[in-house]
PDB file of C-alpha atoms and ligand atoms in Angstrom:
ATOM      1  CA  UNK A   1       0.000   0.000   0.000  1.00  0.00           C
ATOM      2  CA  UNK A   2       1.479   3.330  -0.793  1.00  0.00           C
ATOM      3  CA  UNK A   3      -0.595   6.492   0.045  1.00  0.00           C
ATOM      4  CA  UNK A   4       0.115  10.657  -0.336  1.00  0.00           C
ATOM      5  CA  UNK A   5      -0.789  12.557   2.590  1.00  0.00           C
ATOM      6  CA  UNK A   6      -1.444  15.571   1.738  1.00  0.00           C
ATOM      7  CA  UNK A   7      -2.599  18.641   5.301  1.00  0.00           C
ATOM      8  CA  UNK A   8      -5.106  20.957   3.888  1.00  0.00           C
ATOM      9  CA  UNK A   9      -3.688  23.492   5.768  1.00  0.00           C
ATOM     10  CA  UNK A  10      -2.529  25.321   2.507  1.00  0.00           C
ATOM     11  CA  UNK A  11      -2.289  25.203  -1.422  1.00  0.00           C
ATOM     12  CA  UNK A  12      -0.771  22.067  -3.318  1.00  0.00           C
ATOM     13  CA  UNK A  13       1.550  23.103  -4.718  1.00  0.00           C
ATOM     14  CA  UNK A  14       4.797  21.779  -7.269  1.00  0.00           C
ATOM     15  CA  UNK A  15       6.579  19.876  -4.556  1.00  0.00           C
ATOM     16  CA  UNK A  16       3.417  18.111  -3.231  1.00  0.00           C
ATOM     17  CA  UNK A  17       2.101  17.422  -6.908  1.00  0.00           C
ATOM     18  CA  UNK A  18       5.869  15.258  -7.273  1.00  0.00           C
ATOM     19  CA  UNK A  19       5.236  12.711  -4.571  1.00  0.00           C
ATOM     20  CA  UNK A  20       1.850  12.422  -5.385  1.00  0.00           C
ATOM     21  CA  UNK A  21       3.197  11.670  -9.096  1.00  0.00           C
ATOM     22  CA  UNK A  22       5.796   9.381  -7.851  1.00  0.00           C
ATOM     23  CA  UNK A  23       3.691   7.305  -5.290  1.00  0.00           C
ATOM     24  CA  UNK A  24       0.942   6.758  -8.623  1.00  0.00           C
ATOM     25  CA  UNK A  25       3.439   5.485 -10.702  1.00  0.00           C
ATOM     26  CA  UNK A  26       5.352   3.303  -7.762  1.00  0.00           C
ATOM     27  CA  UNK A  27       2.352   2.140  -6.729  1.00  0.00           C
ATOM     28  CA  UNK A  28       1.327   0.907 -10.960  1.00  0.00           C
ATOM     29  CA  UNK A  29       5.079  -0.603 -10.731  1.00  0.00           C
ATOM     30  CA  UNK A  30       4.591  -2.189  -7.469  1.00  0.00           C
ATOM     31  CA  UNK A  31       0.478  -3.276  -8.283  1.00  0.00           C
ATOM     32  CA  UNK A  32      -0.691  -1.962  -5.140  1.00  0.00           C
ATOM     33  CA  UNK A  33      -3.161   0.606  -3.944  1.00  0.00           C
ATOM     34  CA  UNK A  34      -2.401   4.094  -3.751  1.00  0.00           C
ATOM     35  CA  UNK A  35      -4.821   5.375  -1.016  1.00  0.00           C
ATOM     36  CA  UNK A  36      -4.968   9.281  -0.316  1.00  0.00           C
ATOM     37  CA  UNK A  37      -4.793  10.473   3.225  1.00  0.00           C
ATOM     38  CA  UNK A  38      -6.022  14.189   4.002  1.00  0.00           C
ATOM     39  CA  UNK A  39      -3.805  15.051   7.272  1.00  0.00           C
ATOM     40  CA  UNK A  40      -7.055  17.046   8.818  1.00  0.00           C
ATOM     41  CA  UNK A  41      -5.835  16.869  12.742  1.00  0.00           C
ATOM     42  CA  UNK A  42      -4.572  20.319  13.002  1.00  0.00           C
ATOM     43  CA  UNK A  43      -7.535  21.618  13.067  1.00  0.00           C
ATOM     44  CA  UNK A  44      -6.071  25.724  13.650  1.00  0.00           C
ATOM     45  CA  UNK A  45      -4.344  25.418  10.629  1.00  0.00           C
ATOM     46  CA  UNK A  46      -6.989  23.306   8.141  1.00  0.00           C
ATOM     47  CA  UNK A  47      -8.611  25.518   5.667  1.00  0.00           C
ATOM     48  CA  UNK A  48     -12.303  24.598   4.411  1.00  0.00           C
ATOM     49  CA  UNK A  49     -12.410  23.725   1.131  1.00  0.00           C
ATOM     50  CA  UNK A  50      -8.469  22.989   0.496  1.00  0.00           C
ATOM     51  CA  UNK A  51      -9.433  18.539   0.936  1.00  0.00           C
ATOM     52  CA  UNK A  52     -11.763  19.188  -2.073  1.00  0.00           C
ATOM     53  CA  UNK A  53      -9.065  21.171  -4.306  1.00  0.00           C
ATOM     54  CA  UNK A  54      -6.334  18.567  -3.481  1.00  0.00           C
ATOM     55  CA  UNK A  55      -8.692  15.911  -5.033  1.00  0.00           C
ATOM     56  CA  UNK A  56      -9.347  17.975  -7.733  1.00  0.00           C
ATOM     57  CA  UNK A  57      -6.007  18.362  -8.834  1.00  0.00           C
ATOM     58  CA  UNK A  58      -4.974  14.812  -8.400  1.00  0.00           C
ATOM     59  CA  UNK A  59      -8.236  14.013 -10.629  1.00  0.00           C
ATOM     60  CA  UNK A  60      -7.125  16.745 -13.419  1.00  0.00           C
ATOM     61  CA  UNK A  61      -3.312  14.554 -13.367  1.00  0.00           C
ATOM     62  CA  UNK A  62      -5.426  11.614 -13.493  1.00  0.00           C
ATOM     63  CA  UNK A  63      -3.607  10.087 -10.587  1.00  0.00           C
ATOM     64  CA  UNK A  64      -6.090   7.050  -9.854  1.00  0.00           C
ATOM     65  CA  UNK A  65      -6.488   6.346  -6.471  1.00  0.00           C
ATOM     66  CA  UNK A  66      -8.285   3.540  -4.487  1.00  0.00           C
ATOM     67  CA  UNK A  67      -9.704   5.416  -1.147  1.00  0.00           C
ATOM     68  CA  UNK A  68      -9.911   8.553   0.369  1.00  0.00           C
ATOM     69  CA  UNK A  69      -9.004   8.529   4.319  1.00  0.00           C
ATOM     70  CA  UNK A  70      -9.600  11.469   6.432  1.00  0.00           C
ATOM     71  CA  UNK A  71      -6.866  11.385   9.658  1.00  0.00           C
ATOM     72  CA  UNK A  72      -9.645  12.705  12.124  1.00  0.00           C
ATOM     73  CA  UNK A  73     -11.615   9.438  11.384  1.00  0.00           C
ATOM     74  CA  UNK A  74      -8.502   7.783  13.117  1.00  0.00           C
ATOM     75  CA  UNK A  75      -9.118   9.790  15.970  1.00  0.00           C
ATOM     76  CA  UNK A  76      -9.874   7.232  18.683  1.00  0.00           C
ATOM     77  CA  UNK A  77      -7.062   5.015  17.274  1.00  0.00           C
ATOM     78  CA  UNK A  78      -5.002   7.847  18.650  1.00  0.00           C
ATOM     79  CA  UNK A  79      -6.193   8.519  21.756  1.00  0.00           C
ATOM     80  CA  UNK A  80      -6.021   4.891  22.068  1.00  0.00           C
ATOM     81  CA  UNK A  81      -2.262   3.963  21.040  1.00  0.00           C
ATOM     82  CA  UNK A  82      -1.467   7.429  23.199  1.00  0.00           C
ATOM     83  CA  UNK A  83      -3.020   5.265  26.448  1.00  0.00           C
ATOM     84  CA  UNK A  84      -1.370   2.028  25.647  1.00  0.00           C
ATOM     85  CA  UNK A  85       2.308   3.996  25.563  1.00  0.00           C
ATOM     86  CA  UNK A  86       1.461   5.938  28.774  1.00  0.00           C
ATOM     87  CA  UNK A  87       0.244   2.497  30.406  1.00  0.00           C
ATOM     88  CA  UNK A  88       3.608   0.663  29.067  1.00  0.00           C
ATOM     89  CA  UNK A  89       5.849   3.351  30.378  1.00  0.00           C
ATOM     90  CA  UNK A  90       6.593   4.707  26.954  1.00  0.00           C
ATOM     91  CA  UNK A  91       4.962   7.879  26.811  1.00  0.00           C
ATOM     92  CA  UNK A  92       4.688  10.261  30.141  1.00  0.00           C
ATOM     93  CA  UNK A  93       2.023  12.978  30.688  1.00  0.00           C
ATOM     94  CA  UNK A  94       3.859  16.673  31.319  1.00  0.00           C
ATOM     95  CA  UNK A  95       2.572  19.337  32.780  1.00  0.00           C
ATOM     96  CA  UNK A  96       4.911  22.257  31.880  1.00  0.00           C
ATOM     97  CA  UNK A  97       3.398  25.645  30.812  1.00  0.00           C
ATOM     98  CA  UNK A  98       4.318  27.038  27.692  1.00  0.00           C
ATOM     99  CA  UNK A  99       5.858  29.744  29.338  1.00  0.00           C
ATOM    100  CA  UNK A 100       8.247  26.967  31.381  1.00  0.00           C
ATOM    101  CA  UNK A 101       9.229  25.795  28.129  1.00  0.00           C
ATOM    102  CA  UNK A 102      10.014  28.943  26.714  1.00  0.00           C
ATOM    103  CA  UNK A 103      12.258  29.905  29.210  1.00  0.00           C
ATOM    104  CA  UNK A 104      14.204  26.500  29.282  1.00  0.00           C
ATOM    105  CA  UNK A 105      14.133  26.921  25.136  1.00  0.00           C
ATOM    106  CA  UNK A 106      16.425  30.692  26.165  1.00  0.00           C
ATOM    107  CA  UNK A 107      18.246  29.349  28.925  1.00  0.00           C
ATOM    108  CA  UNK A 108      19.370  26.557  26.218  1.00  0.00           C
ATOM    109  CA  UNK A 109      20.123  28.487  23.448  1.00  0.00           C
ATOM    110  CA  UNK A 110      22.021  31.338  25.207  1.00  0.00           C
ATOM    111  CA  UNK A 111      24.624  28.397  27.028  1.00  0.00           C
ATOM    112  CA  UNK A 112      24.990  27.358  23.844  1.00  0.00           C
ATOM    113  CA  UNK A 113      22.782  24.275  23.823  1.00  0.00           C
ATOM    114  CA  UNK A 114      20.265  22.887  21.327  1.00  0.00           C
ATOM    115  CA  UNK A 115      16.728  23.220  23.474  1.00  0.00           C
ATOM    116  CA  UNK A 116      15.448  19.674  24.530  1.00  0.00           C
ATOM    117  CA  UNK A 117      12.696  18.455  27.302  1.00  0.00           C
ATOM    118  CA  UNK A 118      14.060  18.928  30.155  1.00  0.00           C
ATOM    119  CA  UNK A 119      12.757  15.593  31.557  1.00  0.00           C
ATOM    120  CA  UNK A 120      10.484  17.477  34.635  1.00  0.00           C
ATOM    121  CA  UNK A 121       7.744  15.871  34.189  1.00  0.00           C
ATOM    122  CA  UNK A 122       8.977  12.251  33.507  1.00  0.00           C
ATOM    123  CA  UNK A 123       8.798  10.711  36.599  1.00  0.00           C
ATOM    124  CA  UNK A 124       5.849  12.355  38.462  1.00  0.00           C
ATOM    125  CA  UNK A 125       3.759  10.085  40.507  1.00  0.00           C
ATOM    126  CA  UNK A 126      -0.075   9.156  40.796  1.00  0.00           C
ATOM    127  CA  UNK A 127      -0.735  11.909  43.079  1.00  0.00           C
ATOM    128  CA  UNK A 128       1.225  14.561  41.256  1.00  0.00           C
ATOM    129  CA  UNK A 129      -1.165  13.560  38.143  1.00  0.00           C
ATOM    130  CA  UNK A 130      -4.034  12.888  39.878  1.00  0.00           C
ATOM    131  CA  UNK A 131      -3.897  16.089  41.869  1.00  0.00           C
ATOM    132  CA  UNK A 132      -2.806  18.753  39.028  1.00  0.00           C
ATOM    133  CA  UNK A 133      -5.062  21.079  37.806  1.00  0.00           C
ATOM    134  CA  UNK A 134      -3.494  22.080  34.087  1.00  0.00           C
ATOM    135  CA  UNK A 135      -4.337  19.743  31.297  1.00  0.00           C
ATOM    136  CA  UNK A 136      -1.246  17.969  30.336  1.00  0.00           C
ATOM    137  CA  UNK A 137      -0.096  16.782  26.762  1.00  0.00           C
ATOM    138  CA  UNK A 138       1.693  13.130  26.018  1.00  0.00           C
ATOM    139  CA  UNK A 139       5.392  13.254  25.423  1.00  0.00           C
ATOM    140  CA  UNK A 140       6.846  10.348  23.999  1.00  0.00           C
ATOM    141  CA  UNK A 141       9.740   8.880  26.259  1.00  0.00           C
ATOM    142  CA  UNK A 142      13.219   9.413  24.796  1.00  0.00           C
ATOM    143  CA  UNK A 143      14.457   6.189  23.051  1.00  0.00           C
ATOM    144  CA  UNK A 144      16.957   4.509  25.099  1.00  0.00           C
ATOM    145  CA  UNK A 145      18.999   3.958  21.876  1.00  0.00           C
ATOM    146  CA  UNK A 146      19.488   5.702  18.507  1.00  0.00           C
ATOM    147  CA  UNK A 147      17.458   4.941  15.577  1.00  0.00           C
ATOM    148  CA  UNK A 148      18.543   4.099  12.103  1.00  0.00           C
ATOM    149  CA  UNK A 149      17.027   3.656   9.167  1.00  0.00           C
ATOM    150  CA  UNK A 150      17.890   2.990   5.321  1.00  0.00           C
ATOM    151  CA  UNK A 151      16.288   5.538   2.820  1.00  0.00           C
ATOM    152  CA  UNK A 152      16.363   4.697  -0.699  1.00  0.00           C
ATOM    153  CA  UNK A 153      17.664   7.936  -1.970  1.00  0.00           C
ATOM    154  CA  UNK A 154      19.979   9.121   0.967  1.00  0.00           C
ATOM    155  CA  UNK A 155      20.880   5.365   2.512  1.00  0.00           C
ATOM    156  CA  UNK A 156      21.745   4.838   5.998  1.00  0.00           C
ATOM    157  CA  UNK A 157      20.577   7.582   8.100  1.00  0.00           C
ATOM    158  CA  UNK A 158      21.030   7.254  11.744  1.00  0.00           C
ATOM    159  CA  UNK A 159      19.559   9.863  14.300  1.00  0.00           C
ATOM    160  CA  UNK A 160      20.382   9.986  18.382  1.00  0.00           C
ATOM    161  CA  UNK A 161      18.165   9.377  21.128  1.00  0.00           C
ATOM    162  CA  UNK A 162      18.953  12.876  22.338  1.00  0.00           C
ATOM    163  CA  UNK A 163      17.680  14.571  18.464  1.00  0.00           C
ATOM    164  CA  UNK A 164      14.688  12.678  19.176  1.00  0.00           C
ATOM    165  CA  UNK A 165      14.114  14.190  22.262  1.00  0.00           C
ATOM    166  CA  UNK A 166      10.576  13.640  24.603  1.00  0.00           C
ATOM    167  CA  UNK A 167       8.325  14.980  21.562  1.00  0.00           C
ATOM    168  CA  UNK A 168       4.762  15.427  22.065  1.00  0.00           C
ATOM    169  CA  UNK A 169       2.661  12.972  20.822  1.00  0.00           C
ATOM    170  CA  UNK A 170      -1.012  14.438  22.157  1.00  0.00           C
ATOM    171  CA  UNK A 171      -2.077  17.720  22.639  1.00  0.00           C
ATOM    172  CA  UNK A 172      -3.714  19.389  25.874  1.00  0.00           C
ATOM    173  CA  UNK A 173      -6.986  18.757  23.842  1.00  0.00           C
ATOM    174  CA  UNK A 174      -5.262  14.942  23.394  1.00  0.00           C
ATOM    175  CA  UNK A 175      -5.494  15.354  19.713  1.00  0.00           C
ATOM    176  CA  UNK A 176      -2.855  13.661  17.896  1.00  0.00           C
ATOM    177  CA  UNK A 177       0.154  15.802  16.609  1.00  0.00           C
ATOM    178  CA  UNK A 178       1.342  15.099  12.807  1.00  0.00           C
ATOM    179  CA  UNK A 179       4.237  12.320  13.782  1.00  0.00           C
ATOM    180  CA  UNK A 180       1.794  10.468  16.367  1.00  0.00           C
ATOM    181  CA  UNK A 181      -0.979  10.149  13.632  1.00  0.00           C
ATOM    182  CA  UNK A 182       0.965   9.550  10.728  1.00  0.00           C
ATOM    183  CA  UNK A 183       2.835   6.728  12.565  1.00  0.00           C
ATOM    184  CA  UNK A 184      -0.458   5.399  13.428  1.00  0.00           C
ATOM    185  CA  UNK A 185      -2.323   5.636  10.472  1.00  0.00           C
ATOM    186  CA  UNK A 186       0.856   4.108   8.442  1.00  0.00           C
ATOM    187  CA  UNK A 187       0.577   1.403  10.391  1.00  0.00           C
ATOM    188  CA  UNK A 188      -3.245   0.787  10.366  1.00  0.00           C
ATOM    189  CA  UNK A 189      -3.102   1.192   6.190  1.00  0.00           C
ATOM    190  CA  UNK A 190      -0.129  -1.239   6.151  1.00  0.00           C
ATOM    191  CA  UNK A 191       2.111   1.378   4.086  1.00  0.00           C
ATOM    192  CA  UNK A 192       4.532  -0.779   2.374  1.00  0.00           C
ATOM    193  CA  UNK A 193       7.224   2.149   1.017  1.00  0.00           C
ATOM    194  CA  UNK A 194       6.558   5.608   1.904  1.00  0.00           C
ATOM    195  CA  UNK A 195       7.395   8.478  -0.362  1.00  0.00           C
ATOM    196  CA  UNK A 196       7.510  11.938   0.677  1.00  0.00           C
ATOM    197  CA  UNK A 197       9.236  15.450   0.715  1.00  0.00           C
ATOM    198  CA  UNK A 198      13.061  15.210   2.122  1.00  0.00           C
ATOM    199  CA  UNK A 199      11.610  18.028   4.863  1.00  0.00           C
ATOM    200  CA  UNK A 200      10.220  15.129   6.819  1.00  0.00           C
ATOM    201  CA  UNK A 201      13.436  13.153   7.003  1.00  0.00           C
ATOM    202  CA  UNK A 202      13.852  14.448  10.764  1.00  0.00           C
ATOM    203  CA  UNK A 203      10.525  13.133  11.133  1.00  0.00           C
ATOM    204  CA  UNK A 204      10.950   9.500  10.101  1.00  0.00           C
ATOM    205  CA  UNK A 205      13.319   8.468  13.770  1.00  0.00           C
ATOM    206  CA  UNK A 206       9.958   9.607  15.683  1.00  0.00           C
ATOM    207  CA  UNK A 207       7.539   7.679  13.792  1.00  0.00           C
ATOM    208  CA  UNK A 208       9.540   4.711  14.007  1.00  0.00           C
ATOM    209  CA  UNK A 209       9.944   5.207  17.669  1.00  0.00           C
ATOM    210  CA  UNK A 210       6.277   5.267  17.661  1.00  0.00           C
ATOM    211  CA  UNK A 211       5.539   2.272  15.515  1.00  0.00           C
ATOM    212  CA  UNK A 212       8.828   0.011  17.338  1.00  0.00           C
ATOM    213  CA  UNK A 213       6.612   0.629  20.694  1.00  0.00           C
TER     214      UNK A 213
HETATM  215  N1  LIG B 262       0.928  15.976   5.691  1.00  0.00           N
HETATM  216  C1  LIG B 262       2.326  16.124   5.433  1.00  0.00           C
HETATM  217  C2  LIG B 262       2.562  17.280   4.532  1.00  0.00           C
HETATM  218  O1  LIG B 262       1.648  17.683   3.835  1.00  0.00           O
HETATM  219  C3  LIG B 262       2.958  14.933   4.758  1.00  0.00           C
HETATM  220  C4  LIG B 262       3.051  13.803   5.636  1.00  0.00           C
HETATM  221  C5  LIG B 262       3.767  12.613   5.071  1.00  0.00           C
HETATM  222  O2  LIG B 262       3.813  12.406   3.873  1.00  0.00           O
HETATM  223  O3  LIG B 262       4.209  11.877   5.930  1.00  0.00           O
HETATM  224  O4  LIG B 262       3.673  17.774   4.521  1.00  0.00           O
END
């Protein structure tokens, strides 16, 4: 199964037009489906009407497609994986105002340091959970070892537990973030080879932290 995701959070344009072009005519060499994915869980960001125009232009490049998944349909799939990683121990709930991060995101930069969590909330117990007020988001815990993977165009890429960092995985509203539902929703559509732009290449360590847990 090979699928384009495209977020309607703004116009296609020529780079997302290529890997929809290059998934079609993988997925013709490879006889299997092409399914499209509209990547609708931002919802700030999504813009009414841009789904529709996507599909439009695929249609007018007569890329054939089998299905059309929206990523909000996923939703409790989400929710769900995001309470199976906090029961396991792989995922933590943090607490940490914006304005907490901030400041550690300064304090790192000015000595010199790339910002990372800084691993307060990690081990808080029952009660401090139980008992706090603020809504917390999910934060994926850091991988205890690096993650490498091979990429057919670049090869063997291999990232550090410390680049991955504790990323967040569900909001304070506990709706997925891109990485935590594309991970998912690869997973669920049994996406055989993924193509997409080289921008998410920082991305791809996460989502196979994800999926390995
Ligand atoms: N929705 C992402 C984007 O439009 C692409 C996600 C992906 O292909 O993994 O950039």
């Amino acid at each position: 199964m090979l699928r384009f995701a495209p977020s309607p959070t703004g116009d296609m344009h020529i780079g997302n037009l290529r890997v929809a072009i290059l998934n079609f005519i993988v997925s013709k060499q490879r006889k299997e489906k092409l399914i499209i994915r509209i990547e609708d869980t931002d919802i700030e960001r999504n813009i009414p009407g841009k789904d529709l125009e996507i599909l439009e232009i695929l249609n007018k490049f007569n890329i054939e497609y089998s299905q059309v998944l929206y990523q909000s349909g996923n939703l409790k799939f989400h929710q769900q994986f995001g309470v199976m990683l906090l029961q396991n121990g792989d995922a933590f709930n943090c607490f940490c105002s914006e304005d907490d991060l901030e400041k550690h995101r300064e304090d790192s930069l000015k000595n010199n340091n790339a910002p990372r969590y800084s691993g307060k909330c990690e081990n808080l117990s029952i009660d401090d959970i139980i008992n706090n007020e603020n809504r917390a988001v999910v934060r994926m815990s850091k991988s205890l070892s690096s993650i490498s993977f091979n990429d057919i165009i670049r090869g063997y890429l291999e990232f550090s537990s410390d680049d991955i960092d504790s990323f967040i995985i569900l909001r304070r509203d506990k709706t997925p973030t891109y990485n935590f539902a594309c991970a998912i929703d690869d997973m669920l559509s049994d996406v055989s080879l993924i193509i997409r732009g080289e921008d998410h290449v920082s991305n791809t360590p996460k989502q196979i932290l994800i999926q390995k847990n």
